[in-house]
PDB file of C-alpha atoms and ligand atoms in Angstrom:
ATOM      1  CA  MET A   1     -29.593 -25.663 -43.724  1.00 96.00           C
ATOM      2  CA  GLN A   2     -31.988 -27.491 -41.486  1.00 96.00           C
ATOM      3  CA  ILE A   3     -31.965 -25.954 -37.991  1.00 98.00           C
ATOM      4  CA  VAL A   4     -33.276 -28.215 -35.234  1.00 97.00           C
ATOM      5  CA  ILE A   5     -33.606 -26.618 -31.791  1.00 97.00           C
ATOM      6  CA  LEU A   6     -34.177 -28.971 -28.860  1.00 97.00           C
ATOM      7  CA  ASP A   7     -34.509 -28.337 -25.149  1.00 97.00           C
ATOM      8  CA  THR A   8     -31.555 -30.276 -23.759  1.00 97.00           C
ATOM      9  CA  PRO A   9     -28.138 -31.680 -24.722  1.00 98.00           C
ATOM     10  CA  GLU A  10     -29.574 -35.193 -24.170  1.00 97.00           C
ATOM     11  CA  GLN A  11     -32.212 -34.561 -26.816  1.00 98.00           C
ATOM     12  CA  VAL A  12     -29.500 -33.291 -29.179  1.00 98.00           C
ATOM     13  CA  ALA A  13     -27.521 -36.515 -28.640  1.00 98.00           C
ATOM     14  CA  ASN A  14     -30.574 -38.710 -29.195  1.00 98.00           C
ATOM     15  CA  TYR A  15     -31.537 -36.844 -32.336  1.00 98.00           C
ATOM     16  CA  GLY A  16     -27.996 -37.400 -33.641  1.00 98.00           C
ATOM     17  CA  ALA A  17     -28.106 -41.089 -32.689  1.00 98.00           C
ATOM     18  CA  ASP A  18     -31.425 -41.463 -34.554  1.00 98.00           C
ATOM     19  CA  ARG A  19     -29.834 -39.992 -37.684  1.00 98.00           C
ATOM     20  CA  PHE A  20     -26.890 -42.393 -37.505  1.00 98.00           C
ATOM     21  CA  ALA A  21     -29.193 -45.339 -36.817  1.00 98.00           C
ATOM     22  CA  ASP A  22     -31.423 -44.426 -39.787  1.00 98.00           C
ATOM     23  CA  GLN A  23     -28.357 -44.120 -42.004  1.00 98.00           C
ATOM     24  CA  LEU A  24     -27.022 -47.547 -40.989  1.00 98.00           C
ATOM     25  CA  LYS A  25     -30.416 -49.230 -41.340  1.00 97.00           C
ATOM     26  CA  HIS A  26     -30.823 -47.789 -44.802  1.00 97.00           C
ATOM     27  CA  LYS A  27     -27.204 -48.600 -45.790  1.00 98.00           C
ATOM     28  CA  PRO A  28     -25.395 -50.986 -43.410  1.00 98.00           C
ATOM     29  CA  ASP A  29     -22.071 -50.447 -45.207  1.00 98.00           C
ATOM     30  CA  SER A  30     -22.239 -46.667 -44.810  1.00 98.00           C
ATOM     31  CA  VAL A  31     -19.091 -44.571 -44.701  1.00 99.00           C
ATOM     32  CA  LEU A  32     -19.390 -42.402 -41.602  1.00 99.00           C
ATOM     33  CA  GLY A  33     -17.404 -39.277 -40.805  1.00 99.00           C
ATOM     34  CA  LEU A  34     -16.782 -38.971 -37.066  1.00 99.00           C
ATOM     35  CA  ALA A  35     -15.651 -36.258 -34.671  1.00 98.00           C
ATOM     36  CA  THR A  36     -13.999 -35.961 -31.277  1.00 97.00           C
ATOM     37  CA  GLY A  37     -14.534 -33.433 -28.481  1.00 94.00           C
ATOM     38  CA  SER A  38     -16.963 -33.376 -25.594  1.00 95.00           C
ATOM     39  CA  THR A  39     -20.094 -32.794 -27.666  1.00 96.00           C
ATOM     40  CA  PRO A  40     -20.262 -36.164 -29.497  1.00 98.00           C
ATOM     41  CA  ILE A  41     -19.742 -38.277 -26.375  1.00 98.00           C
ATOM     42  CA  ALA A  42     -23.438 -38.429 -25.451  1.00 98.00           C
ATOM     43  CA  LEU A  43     -24.315 -39.347 -29.040  1.00 98.00           C
ATOM     44  CA  TYR A  44     -21.667 -42.096 -28.995  1.00 98.00           C
ATOM     45  CA  ASN A  45     -23.051 -43.413 -25.704  1.00 98.00           C
ATOM     46  CA  ALA A  46     -26.523 -43.542 -27.237  1.00 98.00           C
ATOM     47  CA  LEU A  47     -25.173 -45.490 -30.239  1.00 98.00           C
ATOM     48  CA  ILE A  48     -23.278 -47.906 -27.981  1.00 98.00           C
ATOM     49  CA  ALA A  49     -26.466 -48.583 -25.995  1.00 98.00           C
ATOM     50  CA  ARG A  50     -28.361 -49.371 -29.200  1.00 97.00           C
ATOM     51  CA  VAL A  51     -25.636 -51.720 -30.446  1.00 98.00           C
ATOM     52  CA  GLN A  52     -25.497 -53.491 -27.099  1.00 97.00           C
ATOM     53  CA  ARG A  53     -29.278 -53.926 -27.132  1.00 97.00           C
ATOM     54  CA  GLY A  54     -28.941 -55.546 -30.555  1.00 97.00           C
ATOM     55  CA  GLU A  55     -30.890 -52.780 -32.308  1.00 97.00           C
ATOM     56  CA  LEU A  56     -28.041 -51.486 -34.452  1.00 98.00           C
ATOM     57  CA  SER A  57     -24.899 -52.844 -36.085  1.00 98.00           C
ATOM     58  CA  PHE A  58     -21.691 -51.226 -37.306  1.00 98.00           C
ATOM     59  CA  ALA A  59     -20.329 -54.559 -38.589  1.00 98.00           C
ATOM     60  CA  LYS A  60     -20.286 -53.381 -42.203  1.00 98.00           C
ATOM     61  CA  ALA A  61     -19.609 -49.687 -41.590  1.00 98.00           C
ATOM     62  CA  ARG A  62     -16.421 -47.775 -42.346  1.00 98.00           C
ATOM     63  CA  THR A  63     -15.426 -44.592 -40.541  1.00 99.00           C
ATOM     64  CA  PHE A  64     -13.112 -41.645 -41.117  1.00 99.00           C
ATOM     65  CA  ASN A  65     -12.348 -39.194 -38.340  1.00 98.00           C
ATOM     66  CA  LEU A  66     -11.959 -35.511 -38.989  1.00 98.00           C
ATOM     67  CA  ASP A  67      -8.604 -34.841 -37.416  1.00 98.00           C
ATOM     68  CA  GLU A  68      -5.691 -35.790 -35.198  1.00 98.00           C
ATOM     69  CA  TYR A  69      -2.914 -34.026 -33.328  1.00 97.00           C
ATOM     70  CA  LEU A  70       0.340 -34.098 -35.241  1.00 97.00           C
ATOM     71  CA  GLY A  71       3.017 -35.466 -32.922  1.00 96.00           C
ATOM     72  CA  LEU A  72       0.851 -37.864 -30.915  1.00 95.00           C
ATOM     73  CA  ALA A  73       0.810 -41.595 -31.588  1.00 96.00           C
ATOM     74  CA  GLY A  74      -2.559 -43.338 -31.417  1.00 97.00           C
ATOM     75  CA  THR A  75      -1.560 -44.905 -28.109  1.00 96.00           C
ATOM     76  CA  HIS A  76      -1.228 -41.462 -26.453  1.00 95.00           C
ATOM     77  CA  LEU A  77      -4.096 -40.821 -24.044  1.00 94.00           C
ATOM     78  CA  GLN A  78      -4.866 -37.434 -25.639  1.00 94.00           C
ATOM     79  CA  SER A  79      -4.701 -38.630 -29.229  1.00 96.00           C
ATOM     80  CA  TYR A  80      -7.955 -38.678 -31.098  1.00 97.00           C
ATOM     81  CA  ARG A  81      -7.342 -42.311 -32.139  1.00 98.00           C
ATOM     82  CA  TYR A  82      -7.219 -43.243 -28.462  1.00 98.00           C
ATOM     83  CA  PHE A  83     -10.340 -41.147 -27.779  1.00 97.00           C
ATOM     84  CA  MET A  84     -12.274 -42.917 -30.526  1.00 98.00           C
ATOM     85  CA  ASN A  85     -11.195 -46.386 -29.443  1.00 98.00           C
ATOM     86  CA  GLU A  86     -12.153 -45.654 -25.843  1.00 98.00           C
ATOM     87  CA  HIS A  87     -15.363 -43.694 -26.363  1.00 98.00           C
ATOM     88  CA  LEU A  88     -16.797 -45.601 -29.290  1.00 98.00           C
ATOM     89  CA  PHE A  89     -15.049 -48.271 -31.307  1.00 98.00           C
ATOM     90  CA  ARG A  90     -14.215 -50.814 -28.620  1.00 98.00           C
ATOM     91  CA  HIS A  91     -17.858 -50.875 -27.537  1.00 98.00           C
ATOM     92  CA  LEU A  92     -19.216 -51.514 -31.046  1.00 98.00           C
ATOM     93  CA  ASP A  93     -19.270 -54.505 -33.365  1.00 97.00           C
ATOM     94  CA  ILE A  94     -17.108 -52.553 -35.843  1.00 98.00           C
ATOM     95  CA  ASP A  95     -13.902 -53.974 -37.331  1.00 97.00           C
ATOM     96  CA  LEU A  96     -11.121 -51.627 -36.117  1.00 98.00           C
ATOM     97  CA  ALA A  97      -9.436 -52.098 -39.506  1.00 98.00           C
ATOM     98  CA  ASN A  98     -12.405 -50.241 -40.986  1.00 98.00           C
ATOM     99  CA  THR A  99     -11.889 -47.185 -38.776  1.00 98.00           C
ATOM    100  CA  ALA A 100      -9.558 -44.423 -39.946  1.00 98.00           C
ATOM    101  CA  VAL A 101      -8.075 -41.541 -37.977  1.00 98.00           C
ATOM    102  CA  PRO A 102      -5.236 -39.465 -39.488  1.00 98.00           C
ATOM    103  CA  ASP A 103      -1.860 -40.784 -38.333  1.00 97.00           C
ATOM    104  CA  GLY A 104      -0.474 -38.288 -35.828  1.00 97.00           C
ATOM    105  CA  ALA A 105       2.829 -40.159 -35.588  1.00 97.00           C
ATOM    106  CA  THR A 106       3.589 -40.071 -39.292  1.00 97.00           C
ATOM    107  CA  GLU A 107       7.090 -39.079 -40.388  1.00 96.00           C
ATOM    108  CA  GLU A 108       5.654 -37.838 -43.659  1.00 97.00           C
ATOM    109  CA  PRO A 109       2.621 -35.691 -42.863  1.00 97.00           C
ATOM    110  CA  LEU A 110       2.072 -34.357 -46.375  1.00 96.00           C
ATOM    111  CA  ALA A 111       2.012 -37.838 -47.896  1.00 98.00           C
ATOM    112  CA  ALA A 112      -0.255 -38.996 -45.043  1.00 98.00           C
ATOM    113  CA  CYS A 113      -2.715 -36.195 -45.878  1.00 98.00           C
ATOM    114  CA  ASP A 114      -2.843 -37.198 -49.537  1.00 98.00           C
ATOM    115  CA  ALA A 115      -3.277 -40.842 -48.574  1.00 98.00           C
ATOM    116  CA  TYR A 116      -6.188 -39.928 -46.282  1.00 98.00           C
ATOM    117  CA  GLU A 117      -7.944 -38.099 -49.105  1.00 98.00           C
ATOM    118  CA  ALA A 118      -7.353 -41.066 -51.414  1.00 98.00           C
ATOM    119  CA  ALA A 119      -8.718 -43.515 -48.818  1.00 98.00           C
ATOM    120  CA  ILE A 120     -11.943 -41.506 -48.439  1.00 98.00           C
ATOM    121  CA  LYS A 121     -12.355 -41.478 -52.199  1.00 98.00           C
ATOM    122  CA  ALA A 122     -11.595 -45.211 -52.498  1.00 98.00           C
ATOM    123  CA  ALA A 123     -14.271 -45.912 -49.865  1.00 98.00           C
ATOM    124  CA  GLY A 124     -16.803 -44.140 -52.078  1.00 98.00           C
ATOM    125  CA  GLY A 125     -16.953 -40.864 -50.147  1.00 98.00           C
ATOM    126  CA  ILE A 126     -18.573 -40.087 -46.810  1.00 98.00           C
ATOM    127  CA  ASP A 127     -22.317 -40.700 -46.490  1.00 98.00           C
ATOM    128  CA  LEU A 128     -22.903 -38.890 -43.180  1.00 98.00           C
ATOM    129  CA  GLN A 129     -20.384 -36.568 -41.525  1.00 99.00           C
ATOM    130  CA  LEU A 130     -20.690 -35.643 -37.871  1.00 99.00           C
ATOM    131  CA  LEU A 131     -19.298 -32.252 -36.807  1.00 98.00           C
ATOM    132  CA  GLY A 132     -18.871 -30.284 -33.618  1.00 98.00           C
ATOM    133  CA  ILE A 133     -18.077 -26.585 -33.770  1.00 98.00           C
ATOM    134  CA  GLY A 134     -15.372 -24.592 -32.015  1.00 96.00           C
ATOM    135  CA  ARG A 135     -16.184 -21.385 -30.167  1.00 95.00           C
ATOM    136  CA  ASN A 136     -14.391 -19.643 -33.051  1.00 95.00           C
ATOM    137  CA  GLY A 137     -16.471 -21.452 -35.664  1.00 97.00           C
ATOM    138  CA  HIS A 138     -13.874 -24.071 -36.585  1.00 96.00           C
ATOM    139  CA  ILE A 139     -14.931 -27.444 -37.990  1.00 98.00           C
ATOM    140  CA  GLY A 140     -12.427 -30.237 -37.636  1.00 98.00           C
ATOM    141  CA  PHE A 141      -9.227 -28.282 -37.024  1.00 96.00           C
ATOM    142  CA  ASN A 142     -10.019 -25.845 -39.823  1.00 97.00           C
ATOM    143  CA  GLU A 143      -9.465 -22.640 -37.924  1.00 95.00           C
ATOM    144  CA  PRO A 144     -10.688 -19.194 -39.046  1.00 96.00           C
ATOM    145  CA  SER A 145      -8.946 -18.105 -42.273  1.00 96.00           C
ATOM    146  CA  SER A 146      -8.783 -21.704 -43.536  1.00 97.00           C
ATOM    147  CA  SER A 147      -9.486 -21.931 -47.234  1.00 98.00           C
ATOM    148  CA  LEU A 148     -13.102 -22.878 -47.722  1.00 98.00           C
ATOM    149  CA  ALA A 149     -11.889 -25.189 -50.518  1.00 98.00           C
ATOM    150  CA  SER A 150      -9.110 -26.828 -48.469  1.00 98.00           C
ATOM    151  CA  ARG A 151      -8.280 -30.530 -48.500  1.00 98.00           C
ATOM    152  CA  THR A 152      -6.764 -32.757 -45.802  1.00 98.00           C
ATOM    153  CA  ARG A 153      -3.594 -31.024 -44.639  1.00 98.00           C
ATOM    154  CA  VAL A 154      -1.437 -29.913 -41.726  1.00 97.00           C
ATOM    155  CA  LYS A 155      -2.940 -26.988 -39.809  1.00 96.00           C
ATOM    156  CA  THR A 156      -1.689 -24.810 -36.983  1.00 94.00           C
ATOM    157  CA  LEU A 157      -4.103 -24.557 -34.072  1.00 92.00           C
ATOM    158  CA  THR A 158      -5.091 -21.117 -32.805  1.00 90.00           C
ATOM    159  CA  PRO A 159      -3.926 -20.193 -29.297  1.00 93.00           C
ATOM    160  CA  ASP A 160      -7.623 -20.289 -28.273  1.00 89.00           C
ATOM    161  CA  THR A 161      -8.038 -23.864 -29.470  1.00 86.00           C
ATOM    162  CA  VAL A 162      -4.827 -24.904 -27.732  1.00 93.00           C
ATOM    163  CA  LYS A 163      -6.139 -23.279 -24.549  1.00 92.00           C
ATOM    164  CA  ALA A 164      -9.595 -24.852 -24.875  1.00 87.00           C
ATOM    165  CA  ASN A 165      -7.978 -28.307 -25.150  1.00 88.00           C
ATOM    166  CA  GLN A 166      -5.385 -27.714 -22.420  1.00 91.00           C
ATOM    167  CA  ARG A 167      -7.753 -29.208 -19.861  1.00 90.00           C
ATOM    168  CA  PHE A 168      -7.112 -32.670 -21.303  1.00 88.00           C
ATOM    169  CA  PHE A 169      -3.310 -32.506 -20.883  1.00 91.00           C
ATOM    170  CA  GLU A 170      -1.247 -32.836 -17.708  1.00 92.00           C
ATOM    171  CA  ALA A 171       0.634 -29.728 -16.553  1.00 91.00           C
ATOM    172  CA  GLY A 172       3.984 -29.626 -18.363  1.00 90.00           C
ATOM    173  CA  GLU A 173       2.967 -32.366 -20.819  1.00 90.00           C
ATOM    174  CA  PHE A 174       3.749 -31.862 -24.539  1.00 91.00           C
ATOM    175  CA  GLN A 175       0.630 -30.415 -26.193  1.00 94.00           C
ATOM    176  CA  PRO A 176       0.725 -30.285 -29.983  1.00 95.00           C
ATOM    177  CA  HIS A 177       0.066 -27.004 -31.779  1.00 95.00           C
ATOM    178  CA  LEU A 178      -0.239 -28.750 -35.140  1.00 97.00           C
ATOM    179  CA  SER A 179      -2.842 -31.123 -36.483  1.00 97.00           C
ATOM    180  CA  ILE A 180      -3.805 -33.105 -39.526  1.00 98.00           C
ATOM    181  CA  THR A 181      -7.362 -32.261 -40.461  1.00 98.00           C
ATOM    182  CA  MET A 182      -9.773 -33.036 -43.256  1.00 98.00           C
ATOM    183  CA  GLY A 183     -10.150 -29.849 -45.254  1.00 98.00           C
ATOM    184  CA  ILE A 184     -13.315 -27.832 -45.567  1.00 98.00           C
ATOM    185  CA  GLY A 185     -13.601 -28.946 -49.191  1.00 98.00           C
ATOM    186  CA  THR A 186     -13.256 -32.550 -48.012  1.00 98.00           C
ATOM    187  CA  ILE A 187     -15.999 -32.112 -45.406  1.00 98.00           C
ATOM    188  CA  MET A 188     -18.290 -30.447 -47.929  1.00 98.00           C
ATOM    189  CA  GLU A 189     -18.164 -33.531 -50.174  1.00 98.00           C
ATOM    190  CA  ALA A 190     -19.978 -35.606 -47.532  1.00 98.00           C
ATOM    191  CA  ARG A 191     -23.465 -36.446 -48.779  1.00 98.00           C
ATOM    192  CA  GLN A 192     -25.043 -35.350 -45.502  1.00 98.00           C
ATOM    193  CA  ILE A 193     -23.657 -33.290 -42.637  1.00 98.00           C
ATOM    194  CA  LEU A 194     -24.858 -33.278 -39.048  1.00 98.00           C
ATOM    195  CA  LEU A 195     -23.425 -30.577 -36.774  1.00 98.00           C
ATOM    196  CA  LEU A 196     -24.195 -30.753 -33.062  1.00 98.00           C
ATOM    197  CA  ALA A 197     -23.741 -27.769 -30.742  1.00 98.00           C
ATOM    198  CA  THR A 198     -24.725 -27.436 -27.113  1.00 98.00           C
ATOM    199  CA  GLY A 199     -24.164 -24.778 -24.477  1.00 98.00           C
ATOM    200  CA  GLU A 200     -23.973 -21.009 -24.304  1.00 98.00           C
ATOM    201  CA  GLY A 201     -20.276 -21.034 -25.248  1.00 97.00           C
ATOM    202  CA  LYS A 202     -21.192 -22.043 -28.805  1.00 98.00           C
ATOM    203  CA  ALA A 203     -24.005 -19.493 -29.277  1.00 98.00           C
ATOM    204  CA  ALA A 204     -21.923 -16.825 -31.066  1.00 98.00           C
ATOM    205  CA  ALA A 205     -20.329 -19.379 -33.413  1.00 98.00           C
ATOM    206  CA  VAL A 206     -23.756 -20.867 -34.178  1.00 98.00           C
ATOM    207  CA  ARG A 207     -25.139 -17.447 -34.986  1.00 98.00           C
ATOM    208  CA  ALA A 208     -22.205 -16.681 -37.307  1.00 98.00           C
ATOM    209  CA  THR A 209     -22.706 -20.078 -38.969  1.00 98.00           C
ATOM    210  CA  VAL A 210     -26.430 -19.714 -39.573  1.00 98.00           C
ATOM    211  CA  GLU A 211     -27.046 -15.997 -39.902  1.00 98.00           C
ATOM    212  CA  GLY A 212     -23.642 -14.516 -40.590  1.00 96.00           C
ATOM    213  CA  PRO A 213     -22.073 -14.042 -43.997  1.00 98.00           C
ATOM    214  CA  LEU A 214     -20.322 -16.947 -45.687  1.00 98.00           C
ATOM    215  CA  ALA A 215     -16.780 -16.222 -44.587  1.00 98.00           C
ATOM    216  CA  ALA A 216     -13.472 -17.925 -43.834  1.00 98.00           C
ATOM    217  CA  ARG A 217     -13.680 -15.981 -40.561  1.00 97.00           C
ATOM    218  CA  CYS A 218     -16.255 -18.586 -39.483  1.00 98.00           C
ATOM    219  CA  PRO A 219     -15.356 -21.853 -41.253  1.00 98.00           C
ATOM    220  CA  ALA A 220     -18.684 -23.505 -40.315  1.00 98.00           C
ATOM    221  CA  SER A 221     -20.536 -20.827 -42.326  1.00 98.00           C
ATOM    222  CA  ILE A 222     -19.616 -22.883 -45.432  1.00 98.00           C
ATOM    223  CA  LEU A 223     -22.457 -25.201 -44.404  1.00 98.00           C
ATOM    224  CA  GLN A 224     -24.801 -22.585 -45.890  1.00 98.00           C
ATOM    225  CA  MET A 225     -23.596 -23.994 -49.224  1.00 98.00           C
ATOM    226  CA  HIS A 226     -24.312 -27.649 -48.399  1.00 98.00           C
ATOM    227  CA  PRO A 227     -27.562 -29.113 -49.746  1.00 98.00           C
ATOM    228  CA  LYS A 228     -28.029 -31.518 -46.827  1.00 98.00           C
ATOM    229  CA  ALA A 229     -26.634 -29.983 -43.646  1.00 98.00           C
ATOM    230  CA  THR A 230     -28.513 -30.217 -40.362  1.00 98.00           C
ATOM    231  CA  LEU A 231     -27.570 -28.220 -37.268  1.00 98.00           C
ATOM    232  CA  VAL A 232     -28.894 -29.718 -34.055  1.00 98.00           C
ATOM    233  CA  LEU A 233     -28.780 -27.229 -31.191  1.00 98.00           C
ATOM    234  CA  ASP A 234     -29.878 -27.050 -27.612  1.00 98.00           C
ATOM    235  CA  ARG A 235     -31.603 -23.866 -26.419  1.00 97.00           C
ATOM    236  CA  ALA A 236     -28.365 -22.400 -25.042  1.00 98.00           C
ATOM    237  CA  ALA A 237     -26.465 -22.863 -28.312  1.00 98.00           C
ATOM    238  CA  ALA A 238     -29.424 -21.367 -30.207  1.00 98.00           C
ATOM    239  CA  SER A 239     -29.785 -18.434 -27.816  1.00 98.00           C
ATOM    240  CA  GLN A 240     -28.180 -15.800 -30.079  1.00 98.00           C
ATOM    241  CA  LEU A 241     -30.103 -16.724 -33.241  1.00 98.00           C
ATOM    242  CA  GLU A 242     -32.448 -14.010 -34.462  1.00 97.00           C
ATOM    243  CA  ASP A 243     -34.940 -16.134 -36.360  1.00 93.00           C
ATOM    244  CA  VAL A 244     -35.603 -18.910 -33.853  1.00 94.00           C
ATOM    245  CA  ALA A 245     -39.385 -18.737 -34.308  1.00 93.00           C
ATOM    246  CA  PHE A 246     -39.003 -19.216 -38.061  1.00 95.00           C
ATOM    247  CA  TYR A 247     -36.644 -22.221 -37.683  1.00 95.00           C
ATOM    248  CA  GLN A 248     -39.076 -23.817 -35.235  1.00 93.00           C
ATOM    249  CA  TYR A 249     -42.016 -23.181 -37.552  1.00 93.00           C
ATOM    250  CA  ILE A 250     -40.132 -24.877 -40.425  1.00 94.00           C
ATOM    251  CA  GLU A 251     -39.384 -27.890 -38.234  1.00 91.00           C
ATOM    252  CA  GLN A 252     -43.054 -28.183 -37.217  1.00 91.00           C
ATOM    253  CA  GLU A 253     -44.008 -28.135 -40.861  1.00 91.00           C
ATOM    254  CA  ASN A 254     -41.304 -30.733 -41.669  1.00 88.00           C
ATOM    255  CA  GLN A 255     -42.826 -33.053 -39.108  1.00 86.00           C
ATOM    256  CA  ARG A 256     -46.233 -32.715 -40.745  1.00 84.00           C
ATOM    257  CA  LEU A 257     -44.648 -33.699 -44.058  1.00 76.00           C
ATOM    258  CA  PRO A 258     -42.490 -36.746 -43.328  1.00 66.00           C
ATOM    259  CA  GLY A 259     -39.730 -37.336 -45.846  1.00 61.00           C
ATOM    260  CA  VAL A 260     -39.127 -33.622 -46.519  1.00 55.00           C
TER     261      VAL A 260
HETATM  262  P1  PGA B   1     -16.217 -29.672 -28.052  1.00 58.36           P
HETATM  263  O1  PGA B   1     -15.292 -29.345 -29.318  1.00 58.36           O
HETATM  264  O2  PGA B   1     -17.236 -30.662 -28.519  1.00 58.36           O
HETATM  265  O3  PGA B   1     -15.279 -30.243 -27.046  1.00 58.36           O
HETATM  266  O4  PGA B   1     -16.823 -28.379 -27.622  1.00 58.36           O
HETATM  267  C1  PGA B   1     -15.880 -29.071 -30.550  1.00 58.36           C
HETATM  268  C2  PGA B   1     -14.834 -28.575 -31.526  1.00 58.36           C
HETATM  269  O5  PGA B   1     -13.895 -27.866 -31.114  1.00 58.36           O
HETATM  270  O6  PGA B   1     -14.962 -28.869 -32.717  1.00 58.36           O
END
């Protein structure tokens, strides 16, 4: 794993935007894996600014999102489809037909999961997958105890995840406890993975991911097995890591040897 520790959340977002921009310049028809949550918003804003300045284009790109609430249609304000349209897609030059989010309104969730897997495969697989991380180490909605080999499927959210996301729902409003999520095995097939984490609240999960054992207890720890995974952290998210000096030394050396 490449561990990049930066001073501020803004720097984390800009680093992420640089990686996406490099990917699209190198391969304009890239297949991008995208995420929701509060962490990616600054990265998305940075990408939107670049597109609007004419520096970057998503015209040929395809995207697949990690997950969606089961039971919410894409028109629902809390659905992840709605989030993506509002926070990213409608500001880009991307064709909405080339953006995929699991269908939360499906009557046949199991078939929808299989179809999502097939669509990723038909697109040639994901070139660059963006991830956030839950305080419990989840990636997508793969909660602790998820099979590390899992595929796209229906998952039950932990009470903690439901609580963490409660802030987005009105009091008394239906809040789903089920989701459709790419599996951990699905995520691991992406050619490159970029996980962003900011803030003290993520520090324990980041430590378990980087320095803990590989364990279903912390789903993100599977990234130890990925040949091209980068974790981009601000100081607060990195604050419980033991070997910070070593990670920073490696990064300094990487910068002296461009292309490594
Ligand atoms: P957050 O969510 O970016 O809102 O913290 C990340 C996640 O739960 O994966």
